[in-house]
Coordinates of C-alpha atoms and ligand atoms in Angstrom, one line a residue:
Chain A
M14 CA 98.5 145.2 75.6
R15 CA 98.9 143.6 72.2
L16 CA 101.7 141.2 73.1
L17 CA 99.6 139.8 76.0
E18 CA 96.4 139.5 73.9
E19 CA 98.4 137.6 71.2
K20 CA 99.8 135.3 73.9
I21 CA 96.3 134.6 75.3
K22 CA 95.0 133.8 71.8
T23 CA 97.9 131.4 70.9
D24 CA 98.7 129.9 74.3
G25 CA 95.5 130.3 76.3
T26 CA 93.0 127.4 76.6
I27 CA 89.3 128.0 77.2
I28 CA 88.1 125.6 79.9
S29 CA 84.5 126.8 80.1
D30 CA 82.7 130.0 79.1
Q31 CA 83.8 131.3 82.6
V32 CA 87.4 130.1 82.8
L33 CA 90.5 130.8 80.7
K34 CA 93.5 128.7 81.4
V35 CA 96.9 130.4 81.0
D36 CA 99.0 127.9 82.9
S37 CA 101.6 127.9 80.1
F38 CA 102.8 131.4 80.7
L39 CA 101.2 132.9 83.9
N40 CA 99.7 130.5 86.4
H41 CA 102.0 127.5 86.5
Q42 CA 104.7 127.9 83.9
I43 CA 105.8 131.6 83.8
D44 CA 107.3 133.4 80.8
P45 CA 109.8 135.8 82.4
V46 CA 110.2 138.0 79.3
L47 CA 106.5 138.4 79.1
M48 CA 106.4 139.2 82.8
K49 CA 109.0 141.9 82.2
E50 CA 106.9 143.5 79.5
I51 CA 103.9 143.3 81.8
G52 CA 105.9 145.0 84.6
K53 CA 107.1 147.7 82.2
E54 CA 103.5 148.3 81.0
F55 CA 102.2 148.7 84.6
A56 CA 105.2 151.0 85.4
L57 CA 104.2 153.2 82.4
R58 CA 100.5 153.4 83.3
F59 CA 101.2 154.3 86.9
A60 CA 104.2 156.6 86.3
N61 CA 104.2 160.0 88.0
E62 CA 101.8 158.9 90.7
G63 CA 104.4 158.7 93.5
V64 CA 103.7 155.0 94.1
T65 CA 105.9 153.9 97.0
K66 CA 105.1 150.2 97.1
I67 CA 103.3 147.4 95.3
V68 CA 101.0 145.0 97.0
T69 CA 100.0 141.7 95.5
I70 CA 98.9 138.2 96.7
E71 CA 100.5 134.8 96.5
S72 CA 101.1 133.0 94.2
S73 CA 100.3 134.1 90.6
G74 CA 100.5 137.8 91.4
I75 CA 104.1 137.7 92.4
A76 CA 105.9 137.5 89.1
P77 CA 104.0 140.4 87.4
A78 CA 104.3 142.4 90.6
V79 CA 108.0 141.9 91.1
M80 CA 108.7 143.0 87.5
A81 CA 106.7 146.1 87.9
G82 CA 108.5 146.8 91.2
L83 CA 111.8 146.4 89.3
Y84 CA 110.8 149.0 86.7
M85 CA 109.4 151.4 89.3
D86 CA 112.3 150.7 91.7
I87 CA 110.0 150.1 94.7
P88 CA 109.4 147.2 97.1
V89 CA 106.7 144.5 96.6
V90 CA 104.7 142.9 99.4
F91 CA 102.6 139.8 98.9
A92 CA 99.6 139.0 101.0
R93 CA 99.7 135.5 102.5
K94 CA 96.6 133.2 102.3
R95 CA 97.9 130.9 105.0
K96 CA 100.2 131.1 108.0
S97 CA 103.9 131.0 107.3
L98 CA 106.9 130.2 109.5
T99 CA 107.8 133.9 109.9
L100 CA 104.5 135.7 109.5
I101 CA 104.2 136.3 113.2
D102 CA 104.0 140.1 113.5
D103 CA 101.0 142.2 114.0
L104 CA 98.9 141.5 110.9
L105 CA 96.5 143.4 108.8
T106 CA 93.8 140.9 107.7
A107 CA 90.9 140.8 105.3
S108 CA 88.3 138.2 104.4
V109 CA 88.1 136.9 100.8
H110 CA 85.1 134.9 99.7
S111 CA 85.3 132.2 97.1
F112 CA 82.1 131.8 95.1
T113 CA 83.3 128.5 93.6
K114 CA 84.4 126.9 96.8
N115 CA 81.7 128.7 98.8
E116 CA 84.1 129.5 101.5
T117 CA 85.8 132.5 103.1
N118 CA 89.5 132.8 103.7
E119 CA 91.6 135.2 105.6
I120 CA 94.5 137.0 103.8
S121 CA 97.3 138.8 105.8
I122 CA 100.0 141.4 105.5
S123 CA 102.3 142.4 108.3
K124 CA 101.7 145.9 109.6
K125 CA 105.4 146.6 109.2
Y126 CA 105.2 146.7 105.5
I127 CA 102.3 149.1 104.7
T128 CA 102.1 152.4 106.6
E129 CA 100.0 155.5 106.2
E130 CA 102.8 157.3 104.3
D131 CA 102.6 154.7 101.5
R132 CA 101.0 155.2 98.1
I133 CA 100.1 151.7 97.0
L134 CA 99.7 150.1 93.6
I135 CA 97.9 146.8 93.9
I136 CA 98.7 144.2 91.2
D137 CA 97.2 140.8 90.6
D138 CA 97.0 138.3 87.7
F139 CA 93.2 137.9 87.3
L140 CA 90.2 140.1 88.0
A141 CA 87.1 138.0 88.1
N142 CA 84.6 138.4 91.0
G143 CA 86.9 140.9 92.5
Q144 CA 87.0 139.4 96.0
A145 CA 90.8 139.1 96.2
A146 CA 91.2 142.7 94.9
L147 CA 88.7 144.0 97.4
G148 CA 90.5 142.2 100.2
L149 CA 93.8 143.8 99.2
V150 CA 92.1 147.3 99.0
D151 CA 90.6 146.6 102.5
I152 CA 94.1 145.8 103.9
V153 CA 95.7 148.9 102.3
Q154 CA 92.9 151.1 103.7
Q155 CA 93.3 149.6 107.2
S156 CA 96.9 150.7 107.2
G157 CA 96.0 154.3 106.3
A158 CA 97.9 154.2 103.0
A159 CA 96.5 155.5 99.8
V160 CA 95.3 153.1 97.1
I161 CA 96.7 154.7 93.9
G162 CA 95.2 152.0 91.7
I163 CA 95.0 148.4 90.7
G164 CA 97.0 146.8 87.9
I165 CA 95.4 143.6 86.5
V166 CA 97.0 141.3 83.9
I167 CA 93.8 139.7 82.7
E168 CA 90.3 141.1 83.4
K169 CA 87.2 139.0 82.8
S170 CA 85.0 142.0 82.0
F171 CA 81.9 139.8 81.9
Q172 CA 82.3 139.1 85.7
Q173 CA 81.5 141.7 88.4
G174 CA 84.9 142.6 89.8
A175 CA 85.8 145.4 87.3
E176 CA 82.4 147.0 87.9
I177 CA 82.6 146.8 91.7
L178 CA 86.0 148.4 91.8
A179 CA 85.0 151.2 89.3
S180 CA 81.9 151.9 91.4
Q181 CA 84.3 152.4 94.4
G182 CA 86.1 155.0 92.4
I183 CA 89.3 152.9 92.2
R184 CA 91.4 153.3 89.1
V185 CA 91.9 149.9 87.4
E186 CA 94.3 149.3 84.6
S187 CA 93.8 145.8 83.0
L188 CA 96.3 144.8 80.3
A189 CA 93.8 142.4 78.7
R190 CA 90.1 142.8 79.0
I191 CA 88.0 139.8 78.0
A192 CA 84.4 140.5 77.0
S193 CA 83.6 136.8 76.5
L194 CA 84.8 133.2 76.5
A195 CA 81.7 131.9 74.9
E196 CA 81.7 129.5 72.0
G197 CA 85.3 128.5 72.6
K198 CA 86.9 131.8 71.6
V199 CA 88.4 134.7 73.5
E200 CA 86.8 138.0 72.6
F201 CA 88.6 141.1 73.9
L202 CA 86.7 144.2 74.9
N203 CA 88.3 146.4 72.2
E204 CA 87.2 143.9 69.5
K205 CA 83.5 144.5 70.0
Chain B
M24 CA 127.2 136.6 97.4
R25 CA 128.4 139.7 99.2
L26 CA 125.3 141.9 98.6
L27 CA 123.1 139.2 99.9
E28 CA 125.2 138.6 103.0
E29 CA 125.2 142.3 103.8
K30 CA 121.4 142.4 103.4
I31 CA 121.0 139.4 105.7
K32 CA 123.2 141.1 108.3
T33 CA 121.4 144.5 108.2
D34 CA 117.8 143.4 107.5
G35 CA 117.6 139.8 108.7
T36 CA 116.2 139.0 112.2
I37 CA 117.2 135.9 114.2
I38 CA 114.1 134.4 115.6
S39 CA 115.8 131.4 117.2
D40 CA 119.0 129.6 116.7
Q41 CA 117.3 127.6 114.0
V42 CA 115.3 130.3 112.2
L43 CA 116.4 133.5 110.3
K44 CA 113.6 135.9 109.4
V45 CA 114.1 137.7 106.1
D46 CA 110.5 138.9 105.6
S47 CA 111.7 142.4 104.8
F48 CA 113.3 141.4 101.5
L49 CA 112.6 137.8 100.5
N50 CA 109.7 136.0 102.2
H51 CA 106.9 138.7 102.6
Q52 CA 108.2 142.0 101.3
I53 CA 110.4 141.5 98.2
D54 CA 113.3 143.7 97.1
P55 CA 113.1 143.5 93.3
V56 CA 116.6 144.9 92.7
L57 CA 118.1 142.3 95.0
M58 CA 116.1 139.6 93.3
K59 CA 117.5 140.7 90.0
E60 CA 121.0 140.5 91.3
I61 CA 120.2 137.0 92.7
G62 CA 118.8 136.0 89.4
K63 CA 122.0 137.3 87.6
E64 CA 124.2 135.3 90.0
F65 CA 122.3 132.1 89.5
A66 CA 122.6 132.7 85.7
L67 CA 126.3 133.1 86.0
R68 CA 126.9 130.0 88.1
F69 CA 124.8 127.8 85.8
A70 CA 125.9 129.3 82.5
N71 CA 127.0 126.9 79.7
E72 CA 125.1 124.0 81.2
G73 CA 122.3 124.1 78.5
V74 CA 119.6 124.6 81.2
T75 CA 116.3 124.6 79.4
K76 CA 113.9 125.5 82.2
I77 CA 113.8 126.5 85.9
V78 CA 111.7 124.7 88.4
T79 CA 110.8 126.2 91.8
I80 CA 108.0 126.0 94.3
E81 CA 105.4 128.5 95.4
S82 CA 105.6 131.1 97.0
S83 CA 109.0 132.5 98.0
G84 CA 110.9 130.6 95.3
I85 CA 109.0 132.5 92.5
A86 CA 110.7 135.9 92.6
P87 CA 114.4 134.6 92.6
A88 CA 113.4 132.0 90.0
V89 CA 111.7 134.4 87.6
M90 CA 114.7 136.8 87.7
A91 CA 117.1 133.9 86.9
G92 CA 114.7 132.8 84.1
L93 CA 114.9 136.3 82.7
Y94 CA 118.7 136.4 82.6
M95 CA 118.9 132.8 81.2
D96 CA 116.0 133.5 78.8
I97 CA 114.2 130.3 79.8
P98 CA 110.7 129.5 81.3
V99 CA 110.1 129.0 85.0
V100 CA 107.6 126.5 86.4
F101 CA 106.5 126.6 90.0
A102 CA 105.3 123.5 91.9
R103 CA 101.9 123.9 93.6
K104 CA 101.4 122.8 97.2
R105 CA 97.6 122.9 96.8
K106 CA 95.0 122.4 94.1
S107 CA 94.4 125.4 91.9
L108 CA 91.5 126.2 89.5
T109 CA 93.4 125.2 86.4
L110 CA 95.9 122.6 87.7
I111 CA 93.8 119.7 86.2
D112 CA 96.2 118.0 83.8
D113 CA 98.2 114.9 84.4
L114 CA 100.4 115.7 87.4
L115 CA 103.8 114.7 88.6
T116 CA 103.6 114.6 92.3
A117 CA 106.0 114.2 95.3
S118 CA 105.6 114.0 99.1
V119 CA 107.3 116.7 101.2
H120 CA 107.6 116.1 104.9
S121 CA 107.5 119.0 107.4
F122 CA 109.4 118.2 110.6
T123 CA 108.0 121.3 112.3
K124 CA 104.4 120.5 111.5
N125 CA 104.9 116.8 111.6
E126 CA 102.9 116.4 108.4
T127 CA 103.4 115.3 104.8
N128 CA 102.1 117.3 101.9
E129 CA 101.9 116.6 98.2
I130 CA 103.4 119.0 95.7
S131 CA 102.5 118.9 92.0
I132 CA 103.7 120.0 88.6
S133 CA 101.8 119.3 85.3
K134 CA 103.5 116.8 83.1
K135 CA 103.1 119.2 80.3
Y136 CA 105.8 121.5 81.6
I137 CA 108.7 119.1 82.2
T138 CA 109.7 116.5 79.6
E139 CA 112.7 114.2 79.2
E140 CA 114.4 116.6 76.8
D141 CA 114.6 119.2 79.6
R142 CA 117.7 120.1 81.5
I143 CA 116.4 121.6 84.8
L144 CA 117.8 124.1 87.3
I145 CA 115.9 123.9 90.5
I146 CA 115.7 127.2 92.5
D147 CA 114.4 127.9 96.0
D148 CA 114.7 130.5 98.7
F149 CA 115.8 128.4 101.7
L150 CA 117.6 125.1 102.0
A151 CA 117.1 123.7 105.5
N152 CA 116.0 120.1 106.0
G153 CA 116.0 119.7 102.2
Q154 CA 112.5 118.1 102.0
A155 CA 111.2 120.6 99.5
A156 CA 114.3 120.4 97.3
L157 CA 114.2 116.6 97.4
G158 CA 110.6 116.7 96.4
L159 CA 111.4 118.9 93.4
V160 CA 114.3 116.6 92.4
D161 CA 111.9 113.6 92.6
I162 CA 109.4 115.3 90.3
V163 CA 112.1 116.3 87.8
Q164 CA 113.4 112.7 87.8
Q165 CA 109.9 111.3 87.3
S166 CA 109.7 113.3 84.1
G167 CA 112.9 111.9 82.8
A168 CA 114.5 115.3 82.6
A169 CA 118.1 115.9 83.9
V170 CA 118.7 117.7 87.1
I171 CA 121.5 120.1 86.3
G172 CA 121.7 121.5 89.8
I173 CA 120.0 123.4 92.5
G174 CA 120.3 127.2 93.2
I175 CA 119.5 128.2 96.7
V176 CA 119.3 131.8 98.0
I177 CA 120.0 131.0 101.7
E178 CA 121.4 127.7 102.9
K179 CA 121.4 126.9 106.6
S180 CA 124.5 124.7 106.5
F181 CA 123.9 123.5 110.1
Q182 CA 120.8 121.6 108.9
Q183 CA 120.9 118.4 106.9
G184 CA 119.6 119.5 103.5
A185 CA 122.9 120.6 102.0
E186 CA 124.5 117.3 103.0
I187 CA 121.7 115.1 101.8
L188 CA 121.8 116.7 98.3
A189 CA 125.6 116.6 98.1
S190 CA 125.5 112.9 99.0
Q191 CA 123.1 112.3 96.1
G192 CA 125.7 113.9 93.8
I193 CA 123.6 116.9 93.1
R194 CA 125.4 120.3 92.5
V195 CA 124.1 122.9 94.9
E196 CA 124.9 126.6 94.5
S197 CA 123.9 128.6 97.6
L198 CA 124.3 132.3 97.5
A199 CA 124.6 132.6 101.3
R200 CA 125.6 129.7 103.5
I201 CA 124.9 130.1 107.2
A202 CA 127.1 128.1 109.6
S203 CA 125.3 129.3 112.7
L204 CA 122.4 131.4 114.1
A205 CA 123.5 130.9 117.7
E206 CA 123.9 133.6 120.2
G207 CA 121.8 136.1 118.2
K208 CA 124.2 136.5 115.3
V209 CA 124.5 135.3 111.7
E210 CA 127.8 133.5 111.0
F211 CA 128.4 132.7 107.4
L212 CA 130.4 129.6 106.4
N213 CA 133.3 131.6 104.8
E214 CA 133.8 133.5 108.0
K215 CA 134.9 130.5 110.0
Ligands
G4P14 N1 93.4 130.7 85.2 C1 92.3 131.4 85.6 N2 92.2 131.7 86.9 C2 91.1 132.3 87.3 C3 90.1 132.6 86.4 N3 89.1 133.3 87.1 C4 89.5 133.3 88.4 N4 90.7 132.7 88.5 C5 91.5 132.5 89.7 O1 90.8 131.5 90.5 C6 91.1 131.8 91.8 C7 89.8 132.3 92.5 O2 89.1 131.3 92.9 P1 88.2 131.4 94.1 O3 89.0 132.0 95.2 O4 87.6 130.0 94.3 O5 87.2 132.5 93.7 P2 85.8 132.6 92.9 O6 85.2 131.2 92.9 O7 85.0 133.5 93.7 O8 86.2 133.1 91.5 C8 92.1 132.9 91.9 O9 93.4 132.3 91.8 P3 94.6 132.9 92.6 O10 94.1 133.3 94.0 O11 95.2 134.0 91.8 O12 95.5 131.7 92.8 P4 97.0 131.6 92.6 O13 97.2 131.2 91.1 O14 97.7 132.9 92.8 O15 97.5 130.5 93.5 C9 91.8 133.7 90.6 O16 92.8 134.4 90.1 C10 90.2 132.3 85.0 O17 89.4 132.5 84.2 N5 91.3 131.7 84.7
G4P15 N1 112.4 132.6 106.8 C1 112.8 131.3 107.0 N2 112.2 130.3 106.5 C2 112.6 129.1 106.7 C3 113.8 128.8 107.5 N3 114.0 127.5 107.5 C4 113.0 126.9 106.8 N4 112.2 127.9 106.3 C5 111.0 127.8 105.5 O1 110.0 127.2 106.3 C6 109.2 126.4 105.5 C7 109.5 124.9 105.8 O2 108.7 124.6 106.8 P1 108.2 123.1 107.0 O3 107.6 122.7 105.7 O4 107.3 123.1 108.1 O5 109.5 122.3 107.1 P2 110.5 121.9 108.2 O6 109.8 122.0 109.5 O7 110.8 120.5 107.9 O8 111.6 122.8 108.1 C8 109.7 126.6 104.1 O9 108.9 127.7 103.6 P3 108.4 127.8 102.1 O10 107.9 126.4 101.7 O11 109.5 128.3 101.3 O12 107.2 128.8 102.2 P4 106.9 130.0 101.3 O13 107.6 131.1 101.9 O14 107.4 129.7 99.9 O15 105.4 130.1 101.3 C9 111.1 126.9 104.3 O16 111.6 127.6 103.2 C10 114.5 129.9 108.1 O17 115.4 129.8 108.8 N5 113.9 131.2 107.8

């Protein structure tokens, strides 16, 4: 997605050869117009698939997911990483491992909001090691719903997540695919 | 806001005489079309105020805030309740006390995203004890920016938050104002 790639080049900051900071428009400050364009793009790529609902995870997945839900005219459910005041129903849960923190966390979605009739589009902001995406796939599969595909805003193609998902036969649509963050510059896959 | 009140009556669940559960359209599952209408309503109420940016707090404030930001064509910043991978800049922080959990937490926003030139609209999903709203006001004031007002989706008028903010001279626009959750029914302020 050209607009997104341009935004990454002008407003993204490379923190290390593993980490791209996009706090100015996606992860802390949010650019609503860009989110709308991202939502529209996901809606285009997953049109005609009979998607009934979008599943994402708090917090950075919410804005892109809600915009996609608006264009597709379907509800959006976000997985919780921690207990909340009203998250008290029967829960579908999955474990998500963090390599950086070397810890495993549980994520949850109420059974009420994904049923076996659903056709689910998973959306998240980053695809890196893929643990969060795999956790969301696990939850959707537990409910009996179909995983139609995964929409990712920024994929770090040099990390394992994209490959793991592809090897599971899951369709992944990433709006920006980063081949490398080495030597202080962002190199997209299509530039190679 | 009539549409919101109707949604609360049909899809809200009263958990106790203190707590209204709206997980089916606001706090876990999100109704994007409703969020868009909520965003439009906030944009209308705070039009012509020269608002430059919206400040909210993860997670449930994000969807309403992003829709308001879309209508007002301004950026949205969400306060973090916990460290994140890229939240490493100089931070503005505030303490937020939880009466239920009897604990105090720190919320943060990077100094980069609120400066003294800004005119800030704060948006959040619920106004109850007001601690989160007060924390956001504190952060905005630390930056030197002006607090133009606070937009709340659901205000529980029987709790102290609304009154505390009013007593500080802060303009609060709540789209639904609940006078009571007693006896298993939602009573809005304008129904009394
Ligand atoms: N900005 C940025 N973030 C990255 C990058 N690579 C991974 N992340 C984010 O970091 C978080 C993952 O950290 P960990 O759970 O510790 O996982 P990991 O060490 O196995 O990668 C996720 O945030 P999250 O769960 O999405 O958090 P939130 O923002 O939704 O709160 C993920 O999206 C990157 O290059 N840049
Ligand atoms: N559904 C619902 N939620 C209520 C109600 N009253 C307060 N809350 C939410 O509960 C959370 C506040 O809990 P605490 O921090 O423990 O505060 P408190 O005990 O002093 O009220 C906030 O969630 P939050 O920080 O907004 O969490 P998140 O949803 O953004 O993750 C607030 O919005 C209510 O009647 N119904």
